[in-house]
CSV table of C-alpha atoms in Angstrom, one decimal:
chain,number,residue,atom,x,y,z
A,46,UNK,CA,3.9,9.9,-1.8
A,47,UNK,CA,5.2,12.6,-4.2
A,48,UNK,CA,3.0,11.3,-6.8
A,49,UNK,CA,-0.2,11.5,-4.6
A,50,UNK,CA,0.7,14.7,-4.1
A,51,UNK,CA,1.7,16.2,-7.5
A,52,UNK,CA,-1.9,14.2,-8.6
A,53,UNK,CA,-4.1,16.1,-6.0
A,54,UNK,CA,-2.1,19.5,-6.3
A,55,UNK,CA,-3.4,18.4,-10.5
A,56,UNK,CA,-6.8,18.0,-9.4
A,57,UNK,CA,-6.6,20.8,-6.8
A,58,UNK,CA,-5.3,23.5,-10.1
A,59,UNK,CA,-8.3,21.8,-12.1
A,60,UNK,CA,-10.3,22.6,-9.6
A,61,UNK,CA,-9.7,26.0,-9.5
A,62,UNK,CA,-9.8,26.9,-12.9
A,63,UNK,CA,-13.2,25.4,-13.3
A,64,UNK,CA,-15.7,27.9,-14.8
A,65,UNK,CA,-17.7,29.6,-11.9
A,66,UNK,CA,-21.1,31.4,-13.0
A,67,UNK,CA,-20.1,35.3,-11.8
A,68,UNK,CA,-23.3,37.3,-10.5
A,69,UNK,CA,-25.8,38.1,-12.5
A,70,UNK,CA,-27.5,40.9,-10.1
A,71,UNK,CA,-24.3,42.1,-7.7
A,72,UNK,CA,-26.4,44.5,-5.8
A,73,UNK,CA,-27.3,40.4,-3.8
A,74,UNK,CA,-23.8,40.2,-2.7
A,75,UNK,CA,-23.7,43.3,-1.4
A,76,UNK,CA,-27.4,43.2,0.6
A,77,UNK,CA,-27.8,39.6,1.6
A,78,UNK,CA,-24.1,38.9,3.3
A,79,UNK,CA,-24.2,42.3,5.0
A,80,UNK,CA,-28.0,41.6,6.5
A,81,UNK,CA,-27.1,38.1,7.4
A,82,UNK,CA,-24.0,39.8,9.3
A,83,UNK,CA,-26.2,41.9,11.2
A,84,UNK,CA,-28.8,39.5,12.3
A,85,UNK,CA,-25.8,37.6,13.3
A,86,UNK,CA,-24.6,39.8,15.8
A,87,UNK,CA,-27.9,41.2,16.9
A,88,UNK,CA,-30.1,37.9,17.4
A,89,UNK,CA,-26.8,36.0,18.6
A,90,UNK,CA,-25.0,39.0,20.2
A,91,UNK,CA,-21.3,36.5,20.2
A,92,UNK,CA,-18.1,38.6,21.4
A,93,UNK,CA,-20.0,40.1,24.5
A,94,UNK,CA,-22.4,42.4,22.3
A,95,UNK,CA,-25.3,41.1,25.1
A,96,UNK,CA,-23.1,43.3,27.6
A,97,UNK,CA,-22.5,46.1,25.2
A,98,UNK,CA,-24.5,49.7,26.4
A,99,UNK,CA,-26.4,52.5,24.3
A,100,UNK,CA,-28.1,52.0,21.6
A,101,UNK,CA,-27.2,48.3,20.4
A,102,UNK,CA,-29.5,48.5,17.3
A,103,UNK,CA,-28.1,51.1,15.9
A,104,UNK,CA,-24.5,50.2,16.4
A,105,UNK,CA,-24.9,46.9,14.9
A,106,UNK,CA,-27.0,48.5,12.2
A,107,UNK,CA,-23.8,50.6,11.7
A,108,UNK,CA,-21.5,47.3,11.2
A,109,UNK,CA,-24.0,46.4,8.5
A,110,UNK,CA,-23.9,49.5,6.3
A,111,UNK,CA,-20.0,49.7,6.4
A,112,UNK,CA,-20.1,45.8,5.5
A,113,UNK,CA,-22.4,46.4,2.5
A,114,UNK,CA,-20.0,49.6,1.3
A,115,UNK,CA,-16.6,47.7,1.7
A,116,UNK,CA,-18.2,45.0,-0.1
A,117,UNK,CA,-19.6,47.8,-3.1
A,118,UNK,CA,-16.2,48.7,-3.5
A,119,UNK,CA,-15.2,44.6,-4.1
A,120,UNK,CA,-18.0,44.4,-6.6
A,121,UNK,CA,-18.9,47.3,-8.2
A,122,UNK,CA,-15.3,49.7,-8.3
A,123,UNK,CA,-12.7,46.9,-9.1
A,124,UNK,CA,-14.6,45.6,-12.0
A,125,UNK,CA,-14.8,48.8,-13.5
A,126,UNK,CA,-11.4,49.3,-12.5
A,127,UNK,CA,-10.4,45.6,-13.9
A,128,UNK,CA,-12.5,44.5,-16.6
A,129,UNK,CA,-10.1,41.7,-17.9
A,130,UNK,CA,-10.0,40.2,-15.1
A,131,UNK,CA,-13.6,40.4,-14.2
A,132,UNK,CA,-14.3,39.1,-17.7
A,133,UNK,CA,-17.0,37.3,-17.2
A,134,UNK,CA,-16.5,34.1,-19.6
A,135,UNK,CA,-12.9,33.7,-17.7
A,136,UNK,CA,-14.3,33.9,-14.4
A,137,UNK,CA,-13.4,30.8,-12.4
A,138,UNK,CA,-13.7,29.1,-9.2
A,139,UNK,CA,-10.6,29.9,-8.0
A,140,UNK,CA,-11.3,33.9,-8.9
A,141,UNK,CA,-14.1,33.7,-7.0
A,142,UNK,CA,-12.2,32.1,-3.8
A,143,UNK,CA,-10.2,35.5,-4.2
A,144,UNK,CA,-12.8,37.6,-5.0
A,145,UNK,CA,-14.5,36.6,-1.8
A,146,UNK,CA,-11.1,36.3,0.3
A,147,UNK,CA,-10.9,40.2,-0.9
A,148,UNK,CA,-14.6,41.0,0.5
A,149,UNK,CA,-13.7,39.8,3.8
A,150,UNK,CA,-9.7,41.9,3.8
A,151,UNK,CA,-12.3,45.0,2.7
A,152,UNK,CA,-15.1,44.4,5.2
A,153,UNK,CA,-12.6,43.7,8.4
A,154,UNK,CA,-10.5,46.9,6.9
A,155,UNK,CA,-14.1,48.4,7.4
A,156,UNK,CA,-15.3,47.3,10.4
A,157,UNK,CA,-11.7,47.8,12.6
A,158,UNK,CA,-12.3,51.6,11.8
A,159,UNK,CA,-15.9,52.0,12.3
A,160,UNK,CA,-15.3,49.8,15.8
A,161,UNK,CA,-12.3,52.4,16.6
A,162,UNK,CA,-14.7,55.8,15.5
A,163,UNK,CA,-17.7,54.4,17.5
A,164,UNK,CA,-16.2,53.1,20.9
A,165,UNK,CA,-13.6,56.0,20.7
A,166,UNK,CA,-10.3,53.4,20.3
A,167,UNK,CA,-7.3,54.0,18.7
A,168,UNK,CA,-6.0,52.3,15.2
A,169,UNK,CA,-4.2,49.4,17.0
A,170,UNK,CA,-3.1,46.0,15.8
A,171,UNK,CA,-4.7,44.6,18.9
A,172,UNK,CA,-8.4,45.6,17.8
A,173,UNK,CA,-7.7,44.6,14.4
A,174,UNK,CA,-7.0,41.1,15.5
A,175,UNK,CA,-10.4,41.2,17.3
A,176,UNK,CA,-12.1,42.3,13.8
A,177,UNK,CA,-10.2,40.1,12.1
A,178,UNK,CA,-11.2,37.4,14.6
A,179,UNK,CA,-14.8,38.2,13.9
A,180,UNK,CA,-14.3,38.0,10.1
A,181,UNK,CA,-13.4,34.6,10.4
A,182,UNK,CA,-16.1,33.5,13.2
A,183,UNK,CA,-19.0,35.3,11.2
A,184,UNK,CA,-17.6,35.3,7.6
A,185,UNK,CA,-17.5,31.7,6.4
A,186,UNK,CA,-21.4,31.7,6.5
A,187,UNK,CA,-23.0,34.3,4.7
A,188,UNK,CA,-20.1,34.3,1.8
A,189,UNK,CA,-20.0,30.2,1.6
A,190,UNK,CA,-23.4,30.3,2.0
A,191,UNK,CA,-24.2,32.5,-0.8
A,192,UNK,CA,-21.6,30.8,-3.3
A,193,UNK,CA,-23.5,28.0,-3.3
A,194,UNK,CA,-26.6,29.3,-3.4
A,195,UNK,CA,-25.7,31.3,-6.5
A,196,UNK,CA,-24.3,28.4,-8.0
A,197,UNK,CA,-27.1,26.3,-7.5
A,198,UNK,CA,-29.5,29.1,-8.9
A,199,UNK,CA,-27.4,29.3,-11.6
A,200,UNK,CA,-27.3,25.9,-12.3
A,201,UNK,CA,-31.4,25.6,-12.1
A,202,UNK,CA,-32.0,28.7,-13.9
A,203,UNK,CA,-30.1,26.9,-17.1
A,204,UNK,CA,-31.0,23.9,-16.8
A,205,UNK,CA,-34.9,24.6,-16.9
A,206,UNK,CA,-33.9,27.0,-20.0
A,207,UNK,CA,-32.0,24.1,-21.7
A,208,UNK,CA,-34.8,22.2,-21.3
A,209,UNK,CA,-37.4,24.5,-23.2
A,210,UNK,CA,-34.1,25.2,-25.7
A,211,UNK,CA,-35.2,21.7,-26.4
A,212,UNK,CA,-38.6,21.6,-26.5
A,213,UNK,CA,-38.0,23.6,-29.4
A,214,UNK,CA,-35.7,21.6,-31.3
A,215,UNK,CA,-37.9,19.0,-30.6
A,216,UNK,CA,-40.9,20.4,-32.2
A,217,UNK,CA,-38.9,21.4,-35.1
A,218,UNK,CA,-38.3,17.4,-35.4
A,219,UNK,CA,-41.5,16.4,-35.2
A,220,UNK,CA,-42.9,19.2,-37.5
A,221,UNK,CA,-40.5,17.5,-40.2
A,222,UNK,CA,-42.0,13.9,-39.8
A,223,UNK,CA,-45.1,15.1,-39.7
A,224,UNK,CA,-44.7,16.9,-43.3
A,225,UNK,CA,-45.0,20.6,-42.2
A,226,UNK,CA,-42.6,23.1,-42.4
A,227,UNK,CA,-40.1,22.7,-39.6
A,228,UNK,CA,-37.5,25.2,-38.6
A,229,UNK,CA,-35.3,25.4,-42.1
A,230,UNK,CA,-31.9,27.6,-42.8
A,231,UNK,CA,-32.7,31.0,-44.7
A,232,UNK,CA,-31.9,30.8,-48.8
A,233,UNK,CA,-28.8,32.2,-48.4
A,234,UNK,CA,-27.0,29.0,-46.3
A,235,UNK,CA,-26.9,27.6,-49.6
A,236,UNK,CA,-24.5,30.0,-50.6
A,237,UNK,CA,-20.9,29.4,-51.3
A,238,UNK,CA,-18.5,31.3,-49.4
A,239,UNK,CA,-14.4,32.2,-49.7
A,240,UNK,CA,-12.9,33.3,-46.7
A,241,UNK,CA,-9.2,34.3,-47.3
A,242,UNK,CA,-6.8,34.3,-44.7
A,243,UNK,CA,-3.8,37.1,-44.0
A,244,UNK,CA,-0.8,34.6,-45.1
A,245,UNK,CA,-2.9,34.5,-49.1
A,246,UNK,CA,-4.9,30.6,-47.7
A,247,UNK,CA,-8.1,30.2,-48.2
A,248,UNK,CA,-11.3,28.2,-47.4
A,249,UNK,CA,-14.5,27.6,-50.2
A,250,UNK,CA,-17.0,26.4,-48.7
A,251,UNK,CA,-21.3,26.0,-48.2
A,252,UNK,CA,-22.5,28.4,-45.4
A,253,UNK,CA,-25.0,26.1,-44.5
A,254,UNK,CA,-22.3,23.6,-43.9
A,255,UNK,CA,-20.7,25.3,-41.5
A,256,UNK,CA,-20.6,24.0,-37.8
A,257,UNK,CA,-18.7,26.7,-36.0
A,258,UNK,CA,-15.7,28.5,-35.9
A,259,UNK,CA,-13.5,29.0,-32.7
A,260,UNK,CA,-10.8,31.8,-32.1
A,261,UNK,CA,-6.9,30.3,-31.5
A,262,UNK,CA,-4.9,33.1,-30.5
A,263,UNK,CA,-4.1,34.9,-34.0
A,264,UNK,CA,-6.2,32.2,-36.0
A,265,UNK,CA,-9.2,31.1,-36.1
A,266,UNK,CA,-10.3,27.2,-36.3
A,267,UNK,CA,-13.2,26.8,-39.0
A,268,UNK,CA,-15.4,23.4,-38.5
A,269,UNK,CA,-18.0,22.2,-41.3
A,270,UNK,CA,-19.3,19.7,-43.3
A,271,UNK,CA,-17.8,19.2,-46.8
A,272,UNK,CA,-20.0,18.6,-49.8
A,273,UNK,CA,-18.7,15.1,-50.4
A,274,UNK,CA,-18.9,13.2,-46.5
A,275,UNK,CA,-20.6,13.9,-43.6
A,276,UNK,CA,-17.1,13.6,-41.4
A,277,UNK,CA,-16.6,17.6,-39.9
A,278,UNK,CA,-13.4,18.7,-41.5
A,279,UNK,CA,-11.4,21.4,-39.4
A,280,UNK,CA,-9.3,24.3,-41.1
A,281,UNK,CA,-7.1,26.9,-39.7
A,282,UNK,CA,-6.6,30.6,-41.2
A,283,UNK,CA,-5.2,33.5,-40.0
A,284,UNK,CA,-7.9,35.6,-39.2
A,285,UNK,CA,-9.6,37.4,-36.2
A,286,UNK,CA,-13.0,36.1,-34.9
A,287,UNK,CA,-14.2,39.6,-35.7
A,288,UNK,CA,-13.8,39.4,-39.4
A,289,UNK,CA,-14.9,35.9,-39.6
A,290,UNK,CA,-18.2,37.4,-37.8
A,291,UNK,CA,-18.4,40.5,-40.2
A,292,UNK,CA,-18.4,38.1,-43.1
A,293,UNK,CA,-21.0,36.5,-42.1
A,294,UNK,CA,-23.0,38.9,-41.4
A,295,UNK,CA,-25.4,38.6,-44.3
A,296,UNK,CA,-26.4,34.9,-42.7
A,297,UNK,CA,-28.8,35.1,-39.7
A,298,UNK,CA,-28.4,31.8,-38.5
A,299,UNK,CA,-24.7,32.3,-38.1
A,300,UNK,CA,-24.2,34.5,-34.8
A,301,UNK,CA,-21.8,35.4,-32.3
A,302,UNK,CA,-22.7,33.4,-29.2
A,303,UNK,CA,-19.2,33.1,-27.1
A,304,UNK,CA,-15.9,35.5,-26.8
A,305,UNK,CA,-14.3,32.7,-28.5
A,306,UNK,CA,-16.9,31.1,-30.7
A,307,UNK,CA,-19.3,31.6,-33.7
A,308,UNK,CA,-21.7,29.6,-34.8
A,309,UNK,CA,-23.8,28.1,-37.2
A,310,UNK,CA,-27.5,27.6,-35.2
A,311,UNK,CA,-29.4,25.5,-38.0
A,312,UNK,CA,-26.8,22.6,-36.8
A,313,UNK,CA,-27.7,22.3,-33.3
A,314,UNK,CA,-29.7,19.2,-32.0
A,315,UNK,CA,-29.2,19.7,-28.8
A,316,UNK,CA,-29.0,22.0,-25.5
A,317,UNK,CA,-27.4,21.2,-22.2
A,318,UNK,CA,-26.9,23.8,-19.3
A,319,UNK,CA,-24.5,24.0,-16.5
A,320,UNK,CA,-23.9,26.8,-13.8
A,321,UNK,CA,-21.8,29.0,-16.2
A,322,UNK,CA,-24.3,28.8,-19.1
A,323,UNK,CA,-25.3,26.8,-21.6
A,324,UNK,CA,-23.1,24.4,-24.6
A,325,UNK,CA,-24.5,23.9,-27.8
A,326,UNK,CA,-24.2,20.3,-29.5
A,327,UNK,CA,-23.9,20.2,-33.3
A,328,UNK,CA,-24.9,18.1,-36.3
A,329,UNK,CA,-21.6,15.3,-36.3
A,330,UNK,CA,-19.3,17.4,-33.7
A,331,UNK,CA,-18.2,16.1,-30.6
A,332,UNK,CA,-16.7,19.6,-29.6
A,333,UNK,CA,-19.6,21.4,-27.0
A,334,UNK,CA,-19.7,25.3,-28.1
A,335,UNK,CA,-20.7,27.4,-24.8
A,336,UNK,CA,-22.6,29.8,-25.1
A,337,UNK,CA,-21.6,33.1,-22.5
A,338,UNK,CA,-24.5,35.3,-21.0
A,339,UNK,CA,-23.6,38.4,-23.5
A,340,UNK,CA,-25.1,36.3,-26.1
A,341,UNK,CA,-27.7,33.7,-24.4
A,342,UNK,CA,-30.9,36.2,-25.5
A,343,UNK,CA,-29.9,36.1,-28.9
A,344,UNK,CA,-29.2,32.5,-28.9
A,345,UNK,CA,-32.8,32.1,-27.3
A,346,UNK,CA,-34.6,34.7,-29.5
A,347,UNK,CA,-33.6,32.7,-32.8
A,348,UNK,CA,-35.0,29.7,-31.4
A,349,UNK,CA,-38.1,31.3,-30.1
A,350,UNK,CA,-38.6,33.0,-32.9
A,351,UNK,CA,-38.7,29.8,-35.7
């Protein structure tokens, strides 16, 4: 029994820290959940609202527009406030969970004293129960709701862009069987290269050999091809991602395409897409190299532009 439990509180803690795409457009988390809240209460009219006197419309209209500023200051302040946290390559399921356990704290917060302004009631922990009672009625299904959606969108909007990512790579195949010129590295790949590290190592090496390099805390993990097999041989130096960017700088088919990654673009044969982005699969390496949304229109325009 303890075992079945550690194993599902594992799965449960993977779970969580699975990569969740963050909003591309935030402005839709602030409309659509507060509309769908107000055509909630006005077309269903739960918690006696059918009984409720004056001007209904507007009231309700009222619980929208607090709903959609509460939930501004969940997605537009705190990630200008924040911006580790709201990184997004780190975002994650489970920082979504609280993101959107936050937006309902901020929208009940809200709507407790707007309700106490409008029907002239006092600040009491008896009418924010009822709010909070309403939060959990009504909340579950425009914010559930909308996480999948966005996922989902997310997940189609790569996945058709994958697929074109590999249309090209395709074409650039075919064009070499064919006898035409397919997509070829620039001169300079054929260059050799000496990166030195800070303890005095260093790594010689061809630039168009190179598969990628990753970032490891103070080092960085170099992956290419040597001269002599076709076997990718892996090398750490102590050396920021940065530098290791800056020195190739001079090589346009060498680019920046993660927070933790750089690499080498004339060795990808193939593109996949999730709903967090897309993973680049190289020449010989079995490690997937995402690619973060900072960097997916430079990843696209070298393609489209070969």
């Amino acid at each position: 029994m303890v075992q079945m439990m550690k194993a599902l509180l594992s799965r449960l803690e993977m779970l969580l820290r699975s990569p969740y795409p963050e909003l591309q457009k935030r402005w839709k988390t602030v409309l659509l959940p507060a509309l769908l809240v107000f055509f909630i209460l006005y077309f269903l009219q739960p918690f006696g609202i059918s009984r409720m006197e004056g001007p209904k419309f507007f009231i309700l209209l009222g619980y929208m527009l607090v709903s959609a500023a509460m939930l501004s200051v969940v997605v537009y302040v705190f990630p200008a406030i924040f911006p580790g946290w709201h990184c997004e390559e780190r975002w994650t399921l489970g920082k979504e969970l609280l993101s959107t356990l936050l937006l309902c704290v901020f929208v009940t917060l809200g709507n407790w004293i707007y309700t106490a302004l409008v029907f002239d009631i006092s600040l009491n922990l008896h009418l924010l129960g009822i709010c909070l009672l309403w939060m959990v009625i009504i909340g579950p299904f425009p914010f559930v709701l909308f996480m999948l959606w966005n996922r989902n969108l997310q997940l189609h909007h790569n996945l058709r862009e994958a697929v074109e990512l590999n249309a090209r790579l395709a074409d650039r195949l075919r064009a070499g069987v064919q006898g035409q010129v397919p997509l070829q590295p620039t001169q300079k790949m054929a260059d050799t290269i000496v990166l030195e590290g800070e303890t005095k190592e260093s790594l010689t090496f061809v630039v168009g050999n190179l598969l990628y390099v990753g970032s490891e805390g103070n080092y960085v993990r170099l992956c290419y091809l040597p001269a002599a097999t076709g076997t990718p041989v892996m090398k750490l130096l102590r050396l920021t991602l940065k530098q290791v960017e800056e020195s190739f700088a001079a090589y346009p088919d060498i680019i920046r395409c993660h927070r933790a990654f750089v690499v080498n673009l004339c060795k990808v044969t193939k593109v996949t897409g999730n709903a967090q982005g897309y993973r680049l699969h190289l020449e010989g390496c079995e490690v997937e190299i995402p690619v973060s949304r900072a960097y997916v229109k430079a990843v696209k325009g070298y393609f489209e532009a070969r």
